[in-house]
JSON list of C-alpha atoms in Angstrom, two decimals:
[
{"chain": "A", "resi": 1, "resn": "MET", "atom": "CA", "xyz": [-10.36, 12.75, 22.61]},
{"chain": "A", "resi": 2, "resn": "ILE", "atom": "CA", "xyz": [-14.22, 12.43, 21.94]},
{"chain": "A", "resi": 3, "resn": "ALA", "atom": "CA", "xyz": [-15.82, 14.09, 18.96]},
{"chain": "A", "resi": 4, "resn": "ARG", "atom": "CA", "xyz": [-18.13, 16.34, 20.43]},
{"chain": "A", "resi": 5, "resn": "GLN", "atom": "CA", "xyz": [-21.30, 15.77, 17.91]},
{"chain": "A", "resi": 6, "resn": "GLY", "atom": "CA", "xyz": [-20.85, 17.16, 14.41]},
{"chain": "A", "resi": 7, "resn": "ARG", "atom": "CA", "xyz": [-16.98, 18.26, 14.98]},
{"chain": "A", "resi": 8, "resn": "GLN", "atom": "CA", "xyz": [-13.71, 16.60, 14.14]},
{"chain": "A", "resi": 9, "resn": "PRO", "atom": "CA", "xyz": [-12.00, 14.50, 16.76]},
{"chain": "A", "resi": 10, "resn": "GLN", "atom": "CA", "xyz": [-8.98, 17.52, 17.15]},
{"chain": "A", "resi": 11, "resn": "ARG", "atom": "CA", "xyz": [-5.24, 16.50, 17.21]},
{"chain": "A", "resi": 12, "resn": "THR", "atom": "CA", "xyz": [-2.48, 18.59, 17.68]},
{"chain": "A", "resi": 13, "resn": "CYS", "atom": "CA", "xyz": [1.22, 18.54, 15.63]},
{"chain": "A", "resi": 14, "resn": "ILE", "atom": "CA", "xyz": [4.26, 17.32, 17.45]},
{"chain": "A", "resi": 15, "resn": "ALA", "atom": "CA", "xyz": [6.53, 19.90, 15.70]},
{"chain": "A", "resi": 16, "resn": "CYS", "atom": "CA", "xyz": [4.63, 23.62, 16.06]},
{"chain": "A", "resi": 17, "resn": "ARG", "atom": "CA", "xyz": [1.64, 22.64, 18.97]},
{"chain": "A", "resi": 18, "resn": "ARG", "atom": "CA", "xyz": [-1.09, 23.50, 16.93]},
{"chain": "A", "resi": 19, "resn": "THR", "atom": "CA", "xyz": [-4.27, 22.06, 17.21]},
{"chain": "A", "resi": 20, "resn": "ALA", "atom": "CA", "xyz": [-6.42, 21.57, 13.98]},
{"chain": "A", "resi": 21, "resn": "ASP", "atom": "CA", "xyz": [-9.49, 18.94, 12.52]},
{"chain": "A", "resi": 22, "resn": "GLN", "atom": "CA", "xyz": [-7.91, 14.99, 12.70]},
{"chain": "A", "resi": 23, "resn": "ASN", "atom": "CA", "xyz": [-8.42, 15.26, 8.76]},
{"chain": "A", "resi": 24, "resn": "LYS", "atom": "CA", "xyz": [-6.25, 18.53, 8.41]},
{"chain": "A", "resi": 25, "resn": "LEU", "atom": "CA", "xyz": [-3.03, 17.20, 9.59]},
{"chain": "A", "resi": 26, "resn": "VAL", "atom": "CA", "xyz": [-1.44, 13.49, 8.25]},
{"chain": "A", "resi": 27, "resn": "ARG", "atom": "CA", "xyz": [-0.86, 11.21, 11.05]},
{"chain": "A", "resi": 28, "resn": "PHE", "atom": "CA", "xyz": [2.56, 8.80, 11.52]},
{"chain": "A", "resi": 29, "resn": "VAL", "atom": "CA", "xyz": [2.23, 5.40, 12.66]},
{"chain": "A", "resi": 30, "resn": "LEU", "atom": "CA", "xyz": [5.29, 3.20, 13.17]},
{"chain": "A", "resi": 31, "resn": "GLY", "atom": "CA", "xyz": [5.78, -0.21, 10.71]},
{"chain": "A", "resi": 32, "resn": "PRO", "atom": "CA", "xyz": [7.09, -3.75, 12.70]},
{"chain": "A", "resi": 33, "resn": "ASP", "atom": "CA", "xyz": [11.06, -2.80, 12.60]},
{"chain": "A", "resi": 34, "resn": "GLY", "atom": "CA", "xyz": [9.85, 0.81, 13.97]},
{"chain": "A", "resi": 35, "resn": "THR", "atom": "CA", "xyz": [10.03, 2.55, 10.87]},
{"chain": "A", "resi": 36, "resn": "LEU", "atom": "CA", "xyz": [8.09, 6.33, 10.27]},
{"chain": "A", "resi": 37, "resn": "LEU", "atom": "CA", "xyz": [5.31, 5.31, 8.18]},
{"chain": "A", "resi": 38, "resn": "VAL", "atom": "CA", "xyz": [2.49, 8.06, 6.24]},
{"chain": "A", "resi": 39, "resn": "ASP", "atom": "CA", "xyz": [-1.00, 7.32, 6.93]},
{"chain": "A", "resi": 40, "resn": "TYR", "atom": "CA", "xyz": [-2.70, 9.85, 5.18]},
{"chain": "A", "resi": 41, "resn": "ARG", "atom": "CA", "xyz": [-6.39, 8.44, 5.47]},
{"chain": "A", "resi": 42, "resn": "HIS", "atom": "CA", "xyz": [-6.11, 7.62, 8.52]},
{"chain": "A", "resi": 43, "resn": "LYS", "atom": "CA", "xyz": [-7.04, 4.18, 8.62]},
{"chain": "A", "resi": 44, "resn": "LEU", "atom": "CA", "xyz": [-3.56, 2.09, 9.86]},
{"chain": "A", "resi": 45, "resn": "PRO", "atom": "CA", "xyz": [-3.52, 0.69, 13.25]},
{"chain": "A", "resi": 46, "resn": "GLY", "atom": "CA", "xyz": [-1.55, 1.77, 16.48]},
{"chain": "A", "resi": 47, "resn": "ARG", "atom": "CA", "xyz": [-0.42, 4.63, 17.70]},
{"chain": "A", "resi": 48, "resn": "GLY", "atom": "CA", "xyz": [-0.42, 7.88, 15.82]},
{"chain": "A", "resi": 49, "resn": "ALA", "atom": "CA", "xyz": [1.31, 11.14, 15.81]},
{"chain": "A", "resi": 50, "resn": "TYR", "atom": "CA", "xyz": [0.46, 13.72, 13.90]},
{"chain": "A", "resi": 51, "resn": "THR", "atom": "CA", "xyz": [2.41, 16.97, 11.93]},
{"chain": "A", "resi": 52, "resn": "CYS", "atom": "CA", "xyz": [0.24, 19.73, 9.73]},
{"chain": "A", "resi": 53, "resn": "LEU", "atom": "CA", "xyz": [0.85, 19.17, 5.97]},
{"chain": "A", "resi": 54, "resn": "SER", "atom": "CA", "xyz": [3.56, 21.20, 5.60]},
{"chain": "A", "resi": 55, "resn": "ARG", "atom": "CA", "xyz": [7.62, 20.65, 4.98]},
{"chain": "A", "resi": 56, "resn": "GLU", "atom": "CA", "xyz": [8.42, 23.06, 7.89]},
{"chain": "A", "resi": 57, "resn": "CYS", "atom": "CA", "xyz": [6.45, 21.10, 10.54]},
{"chain": "A", "resi": 58, "resn": "LEU", "atom": "CA", "xyz": [8.19, 18.07, 9.35]},
{"chain": "A", "resi": 59, "resn": "GLU", "atom": "CA", "xyz": [11.63, 19.08, 9.49]},
{"chain": "A", "resi": 60, "resn": "LYS", "atom": "CA", "xyz": [11.43, 20.82, 12.92]},
{"chain": "A", "resi": 61, "resn": "ALA", "atom": "CA", "xyz": [9.61, 17.24, 14.14]},
{"chain": "A", "resi": 62, "resn": "ILE", "atom": "CA", "xyz": [12.43, 15.55, 12.86]},
{"chain": "A", "resi": 63, "resn": "GLU", "atom": "CA", "xyz": [15.40, 17.73, 14.54]},
{"chain": "A", "resi": 64, "resn": "LYS", "atom": "CA", "xyz": [13.41, 18.24, 17.63]},
{"chain": "A", "resi": 65, "resn": "ARG", "atom": "CA", "xyz": [13.07, 14.17, 17.11]},
{"chain": "A", "resi": 66, "resn": "GLN", "atom": "CA", "xyz": [9.69, 14.77, 18.30]},
{"chain": "A", "resi": 67, "resn": "PHE", "atom": "CA", "xyz": [8.47, 11.25, 16.80]},
{"chain": "A", "resi": 68, "resn": "GLN", "atom": "CA", "xyz": [11.15, 9.46, 18.86]},
{"chain": "A", "resi": 69, "resn": "ARG", "atom": "CA", "xyz": [9.25, 11.18, 21.46]},
{"chain": "A", "resi": 70, "resn": "SER", "atom": "CA", "xyz": [5.91, 10.27, 20.31]},
{"chain": "A", "resi": 71, "resn": "PHE", "atom": "CA", "xyz": [6.50, 6.69, 20.15]},
{"chain": "A", "resi": 72, "resn": "GLN", "atom": "CA", "xyz": [8.36, 6.63, 23.22]},
{"chain": "A", "resi": 73, "resn": "GLY", "atom": "CA", "xyz": [12.46, 5.88, 21.49]},
{"chain": "A", "resi": 74, "resn": "GLN", "atom": "CA", "xyz": [10.68, 3.11, 18.70]},
{"chain": "A", "resi": 75, "resn": "ALA", "atom": "CA", "xyz": [10.98, 5.38, 15.68]},
{"chain": "A", "resi": 76, "resn": "GLU", "atom": "CA", "xyz": [13.82, 4.66, 13.04]},
{"chain": "A", "resi": 77, "resn": "ALA", "atom": "CA", "xyz": [15.11, 7.69, 12.09]},
{"chain": "A", "resi": 78, "resn": "ALA", "atom": "CA", "xyz": [14.21, 9.26, 9.28]},
{"chain": "A", "resi": 79, "resn": "SER", "atom": "CA", "xyz": [15.18, 11.64, 6.43]},
{"chain": "A", "resi": 80, "resn": "VAL", "atom": "CA", "xyz": [12.14, 15.05, 5.13]},
{"chain": "A", "resi": 81, "resn": "GLU", "atom": "CA", "xyz": [12.67, 13.89, 1.67]},
{"chain": "A", "resi": 82, "resn": "THR", "atom": "CA", "xyz": [11.28, 10.70, 2.71]},
{"chain": "A", "resi": 83, "resn": "LEU", "atom": "CA", "xyz": [8.25, 11.30, 4.41]},
{"chain": "A", "resi": 84, "resn": "MET", "atom": "CA", "xyz": [6.99, 14.17, 2.14]},
{"chain": "A", "resi": 85, "resn": "ALA", "atom": "CA", "xyz": [7.99, 11.51, -0.53]},
{"chain": "A", "resi": 86, "resn": "GLY", "atom": "CA", "xyz": [5.84, 9.16, 1.13]},
{"chain": "A", "resi": 87, "resn": "LEU", "atom": "CA", "xyz": [2.80, 11.96, 1.89]},
{"chain": "A", "resi": 88, "resn": "HIS", "atom": "CA", "xyz": [2.98, 13.20, -2.32]},
{"chain": "A", "resi": 89, "resn": "GLU", "atom": "CA", "xyz": [2.69, 9.83, -2.85]},
{"chain": "A", "resi": 90, "resn": "GLN", "atom": "CA", "xyz": [-0.16, 9.30, -0.67]},
{"chain": "A", "resi": 91, "resn": "LEU", "atom": "CA", "xyz": [-1.85, 12.84, -1.76]},
{"chain": "A", "resi": 92, "resn": "LEU", "atom": "CA", "xyz": [-2.17, 11.20, -5.55]},
{"chain": "A", "resi": 93, "resn": "ALA", "atom": "CA", "xyz": [-3.03, 8.10, -5.47]},
{"chain": "A", "resi": 94, "resn": "ARG", "atom": "CA", "xyz": [-6.23, 9.76, -3.43]},
{"chain": "A", "resi": 95, "resn": "VAL", "atom": "CA", "xyz": [-6.60, 12.13, -5.99]},
{"chain": "A", "resi": 96, "resn": "GLU", "atom": "CA", "xyz": [-6.42, 9.10, -8.22]},
{"chain": "A", "resi": 97, "resn": "SER", "atom": "CA", "xyz": [-9.06, 7.32, -6.30]},
{"chain": "A", "resi": 98, "resn": "LEU", "atom": "CA", "xyz": [-11.08, 10.51, -6.34]},
{"chain": "A", "resi": 99, "resn": "LEU", "atom": "CA", "xyz": [-11.62, 10.70, -9.91]},
{"chain": "A", "resi": 100, "resn": "GLY", "atom": "CA", "xyz": [-11.91, 7.12, -10.44]},
{"chain": "A", "resi": 101, "resn": "MET", "atom": "CA", "xyz": [-15.52, 8.31, -8.11]},
{"chain": "A", "resi": 102, "resn": "ALA", "atom": "CA", "xyz": [-16.03, 10.47, -9.80]},
{"chain": "A", "resi": 103, "resn": "ARG", "atom": "CA", "xyz": [-15.64, 9.05, -13.56]},
{"chain": "A", "resi": 104, "resn": "LYS", "atom": "CA", "xyz": [-18.38, 6.15, -12.06]},
{"chain": "A", "resi": 105, "resn": "SER", "atom": "CA", "xyz": [-20.48, 8.36, -10.70]},
{"chain": "A", "resi": 106, "resn": "GLY", "atom": "CA", "xyz": [-20.55, 10.82, -14.03]},
{"chain": "A", "resi": 107, "resn": "GLN", "atom": "CA", "xyz": [-19.34, 13.49, -12.04]},
{"chain": "A", "resi": 108, "resn": "LEU", "atom": "CA", "xyz": [-16.63, 14.56, -14.47]},
{"chain": "A", "resi": 109, "resn": "GLU", "atom": "CA", "xyz": [-16.75, 15.30, -18.32]},
{"chain": "A", "resi": 110, "resn": "THR", "atom": "CA", "xyz": [-13.23, 14.58, -20.65]},
{"chain": "A", "resi": 111, "resn": "GLY", "atom": "CA", "xyz": [-11.73, 15.77, -23.69]},
{"chain": "A", "resi": 112, "resn": "THR", "atom": "CA", "xyz": [-10.44, 19.14, -25.13]},
{"chain": "A", "resi": 113, "resn": "ASN", "atom": "CA", "xyz": [-13.36, 20.33, -26.52]},
{"chain": "A", "resi": 114, "resn": "THR", "atom": "CA", "xyz": [-15.69, 19.01, -24.77]},
{"chain": "A", "resi": 115, "resn": "VAL", "atom": "CA", "xyz": [-14.18, 20.42, -21.92]},
{"chain": "A", "resi": 116, "resn": "LEU", "atom": "CA", "xyz": [-13.74, 23.67, -23.53]},
{"chain": "A", "resi": 117, "resn": "ASP", "atom": "CA", "xyz": [-17.71, 23.88, -23.95]},
{"chain": "A", "resi": 118, "resn": "SER", "atom": "CA", "xyz": [-19.07, 23.19, -21.20]},
{"chain": "A", "resi": 119, "resn": "LEU", "atom": "CA", "xyz": [-16.53, 24.86, -19.42]},
{"chain": "A", "resi": 120, "resn": "LYS", "atom": "CA", "xyz": [-18.68, 27.98, -21.08]},
{"chain": "A", "resi": 121, "resn": "LYS", "atom": "CA", "xyz": [-21.32, 27.19, -18.98]},
{"chain": "A", "resi": 122, "resn": "LYS", "atom": "CA", "xyz": [-21.62, 28.87, -15.54]},
{"chain": "A", "resi": 123, "resn": "GLY", "atom": "CA", "xyz": [-21.38, 27.19, -12.40]},
{"chain": "A", "resi": 124, "resn": "LYS", "atom": "CA", "xyz": [-21.33, 23.45, -13.68]},
{"chain": "A", "resi": 125, "resn": "PHE", "atom": "CA", "xyz": [-17.99, 23.07, -12.54]},
{"chain": "A", "resi": 126, "resn": "ALA", "atom": "CA", "xyz": [-15.83, 23.00, -10.14]},
{"chain": "A", "resi": 127, "resn": "VAL", "atom": "CA", "xyz": [-12.26, 22.59, -10.85]},
{"chain": "A", "resi": 128, "resn": "LEU", "atom": "CA", "xyz": [-10.35, 22.03, -13.96]},
{"chain": "A", "resi": 129, "resn": "ILE", "atom": "CA", "xyz": [-7.25, 19.53, -14.50]},
{"chain": "A", "resi": 130, "resn": "LEU", "atom": "CA", "xyz": [-4.91, 19.68, -17.24]},
{"chain": "A", "resi": 131, "resn": "SER", "atom": "CA", "xyz": [-2.22, 17.00, -17.87]},
{"chain": "A", "resi": 132, "resn": "GLU", "atom": "CA", "xyz": [1.57, 17.78, -17.66]},
{"chain": "A", "resi": 133, "resn": "ASP", "atom": "CA", "xyz": [2.09, 17.09, -21.26]},
{"chain": "A", "resi": 134, "resn": "ILE", "atom": "CA", "xyz": [-0.43, 19.59, -22.45]},
{"chain": "A", "resi": 135, "resn": "SER", "atom": "CA", "xyz": [0.07, 21.49, -25.86]},
{"chain": "A", "resi": 136, "resn": "GLU", "atom": "CA", "xyz": [0.53, 25.39, -23.97]},
{"chain": "A", "resi": 137, "resn": "SER", "atom": "CA", "xyz": [-2.15, 26.67, -26.85]},
{"chain": "A", "resi": 138, "resn": "ILE", "atom": "CA", "xyz": [-4.87, 24.30, -25.57]},
{"chain": "A", "resi": 139, "resn": "GLY", "atom": "CA", "xyz": [-3.68, 25.21, -21.91]},
{"chain": "A", "resi": 140, "resn": "LYS", "atom": "CA", "xyz": [-3.93, 28.63, -22.34]},
{"chain": "A", "resi": 141, "resn": "LYS", "atom": "CA", "xyz": [-7.73, 27.95, -23.82]},
{"chain": "A", "resi": 142, "resn": "LEU", "atom": "CA", "xyz": [-8.96, 26.43, -21.48]},
{"chain": "A", "resi": 143, "resn": "THR", "atom": "CA", "xyz": [-7.18, 27.84, -18.37]},
{"chain": "A", "resi": 144, "resn": "THR", "atom": "CA", "xyz": [-8.48, 31.67, -20.16]},
{"chain": "A", "resi": 145, "resn": "VAL", "atom": "CA", "xyz": [-11.86, 29.74, -20.43]},
{"chain": "A", "resi": 146, "resn": "ALA", "atom": "CA", "xyz": [-11.10, 28.22, -16.15]},
{"chain": "A", "resi": 147, "resn": "ALA", "atom": "CA", "xyz": [-10.72, 31.54, -15.28]},
{"chain": "A", "resi": 148, "resn": "ARG", "atom": "CA", "xyz": [-13.70, 33.40, -16.09]},
{"chain": "A", "resi": 149, "resn": "GLN", "atom": "CA", "xyz": [-15.94, 30.99, -14.87]},
{"chain": "A", "resi": 150, "resn": "ASP", "atom": "CA", "xyz": [-13.98, 30.94, -11.96]},
{"chain": "A", "resi": 151, "resn": "VAL", "atom": "CA", "xyz": [-13.18, 27.37, -11.86]},
{"chain": "A", "resi": 152, "resn": "PRO", "atom": "CA", "xyz": [-9.46, 26.27, -10.56]},
{"chain": "A", "resi": 153, "resn": "VAL", "atom": "CA", "xyz": [-6.73, 25.08, -12.14]},
{"chain": "A", "resi": 154, "resn": "PHE", "atom": "CA", "xyz": [-4.75, 21.79, -11.32]},
{"chain": "A", "resi": 155, "resn": "ASN", "atom": "CA", "xyz": [-2.25, 20.22, -13.52]},
{"chain": "A", "resi": 156, "resn": "MET", "atom": "CA", "xyz": [-1.13, 17.34, -12.59]},
{"chain": "A", "resi": 157, "resn": "LEU", "atom": "CA", "xyz": [-0.77, 13.77, -14.63]},
{"chain": "A", "resi": 158, "resn": "GLY", "atom": "CA", "xyz": [0.37, 12.82, -17.59]},
{"chain": "A", "resi": 159, "resn": "LYS", "atom": "CA", "xyz": [-2.38, 12.69, -20.39]},
{"chain": "A", "resi": 160, "resn": "ASN", "atom": "CA", "xyz": [-2.10, 8.93, -20.97]},
{"chain": "A", "resi": 161, "resn": "ARG", "atom": "CA", "xyz": [-1.99, 7.98, -16.86]},
{"chain": "A", "resi": 162, "resn": "ILE", "atom": "CA", "xyz": [-5.03, 10.46, -16.48]},
{"chain": "A", "resi": 163, "resn": "GLY", "atom": "CA", "xyz": [-6.74, 8.28, -19.75]},
{"chain": "A", "resi": 164, "resn": "GLN", "atom": "CA", "xyz": [-5.66, 5.00, -17.89]},
{"chain": "A", "resi": 165, "resn": "LEU", "atom": "CA", "xyz": [-7.60, 6.34, -14.72]},
{"chain": "A", "resi": 166, "resn": "LEU", "atom": "CA", "xyz": [-10.92, 7.02, -16.86]},
{"chain": "A", "resi": 167, "resn": "GLY", "atom": "CA", "xyz": [-10.58, 4.20, -18.89]},
{"chain": "A", "resi": 168, "resn": "LYS", "atom": "CA", "xyz": [-9.94, 6.16, -22.23]},
{"chain": "A", "resi": 169, "resn": "SER", "atom": "CA", "xyz": [-7.20, 6.57, -24.09]},
{"chain": "A", "resi": 170, "resn": "GLU", "atom": "CA", "xyz": [-5.00, 10.06, -23.47]},
{"chain": "A", "resi": 171, "resn": "ARG", "atom": "CA", "xyz": [-6.46, 12.69, -21.64]},
{"chain": "A", "resi": 172, "resn": "SER", "atom": "CA", "xyz": [-5.45, 16.11, -21.47]},
{"chain": "A", "resi": 173, "resn": "ALA", "atom": "CA", "xyz": [-8.32, 18.13, -19.92]},
{"chain": "A", "resi": 174, "resn": "VAL", "atom": "CA", "xyz": [-10.95, 16.48, -17.05]},
{"chain": "A", "resi": 175, "resn": "ALA", "atom": "CA", "xyz": [-13.21, 19.09, -15.40]},
{"chain": "A", "resi": 176, "resn": "ILE", "atom": "CA", "xyz": [-15.47, 17.87, -12.47]},
{"chain": "A", "resi": 177, "resn": "LYS", "atom": "CA", "xyz": [-18.47, 18.70, -12.25]},
{"chain": "A", "resi": 178, "resn": "VAL", "atom": "CA", "xyz": [-20.22, 20.48, -8.85]},
{"chain": "A", "resi": 179, "resn": "GLY", "atom": "CA", "xyz": [-21.30, 18.48, -5.52]},
{"chain": "A", "resi": 180, "resn": "ALA", "atom": "CA", "xyz": [-20.06, 17.05, -2.68]},
{"chain": "A", "resi": 181, "resn": "LEU", "atom": "CA", "xyz": [-17.01, 14.85, -4.76]},
{"chain": "A", "resi": 182, "resn": "ALA", "atom": "CA", "xyz": [-15.48, 17.40, -6.42]},
{"chain": "A", "resi": 183, "resn": "ASP", "atom": "CA", "xyz": [-14.85, 19.54, -3.45]},
{"chain": "A", "resi": 184, "resn": "ALA", "atom": "CA", "xyz": [-13.26, 16.51, -1.54]},
{"chain": "A", "resi": 185, "resn": "ILE", "atom": "CA", "xyz": [-10.66, 16.48, -4.97]},
{"chain": "A", "resi": 186, "resn": "LEU", "atom": "CA", "xyz": [-10.44, 20.16, -4.52]},
{"chain": "A", "resi": 187, "resn": "ILE", "atom": "CA", "xyz": [-9.07, 20.14, -1.66]},
{"chain": "A", "resi": 188, "resn": "GLU", "atom": "CA", "xyz": [-6.95, 17.04, -2.03]},
{"chain": "A", "resi": 189, "resn": "LEU", "atom": "CA", "xyz": [-5.26, 19.17, -4.73]},
{"chain": "A", "resi": 190, "resn": "GLN", "atom": "CA", "xyz": [-4.49, 22.66, -2.92]},
{"chain": "A", "resi": 191, "resn": "ARG", "atom": "CA", "xyz": [-2.87, 19.80, -0.61]},
{"chain": "A", "resi": 192, "resn": "LEU", "atom": "CA", "xyz": [-0.70, 18.25, -3.28]},
{"chain": "A", "resi": 193, "resn": "ALA", "atom": "CA", "xyz": [-0.11, 22.04, -5.17]},
{"chain": "A", "resi": 194, "resn": "GLU", "atom": "CA", "xyz": [1.09, 23.04, -1.95]},
{"chain": "A", "resi": 195, "resn": "MET", "atom": "CA", "xyz": [3.26, 20.38, -1.10]},
{"chain": "A", "resi": 196, "resn": "VAL", "atom": "CA", "xyz": [4.84, 20.67, -3.98]},
{"chain": "A", "resi": 197, "resn": "ARG", "atom": "CA", "xyz": [5.41, 24.56, -4.11]},
{"chain": "A", "resi": 198, "resn": "GLU", "atom": "CA", "xyz": [7.15, 23.44, -0.84]},
{"chain": "A", "resi": 199, "resn": "ASN", "atom": "CA", "xyz": [9.25, 21.39, -2.17]}
]
């Protein structure tokens, strides 16, 4: 489809038939062996089939054999669990990549005390990421301050992994400054949280 200037190309979910901007749907392509592959970033070559970012649509697409129909019978059978795991992996990789970009461009602050102090300045941060293994008392303190400032909070990864991504030792709190990069990170984190809720 040809996109009008300033608009995203539209695609239709093969399960629920809802039409949406291409970047709001998940793209699937066939590997050389007929394996169904998740193409979250829409970069792999070949014909694509699209679904909503929901377990329900994936289940329906598999149950109704919509992938086989879209790929003219060449798609190997795939399980919902396999596709959801592939999608989760790619979403996580996308968030990690965006965090790396935020670090390189100076768009984030790390460390519990630094983040706690900085969070008190209204309008400075768009999102707060806490490690999954943060201590309960520190997590509660940060979450309370973030809530007062209307900053959404997400728990993901361990302290070690967050530290590795940021080129530092363990980190249990990362605050992303307001801006386009923060908006992109927030979208991906919301998608990731939605996926976790569905599983």
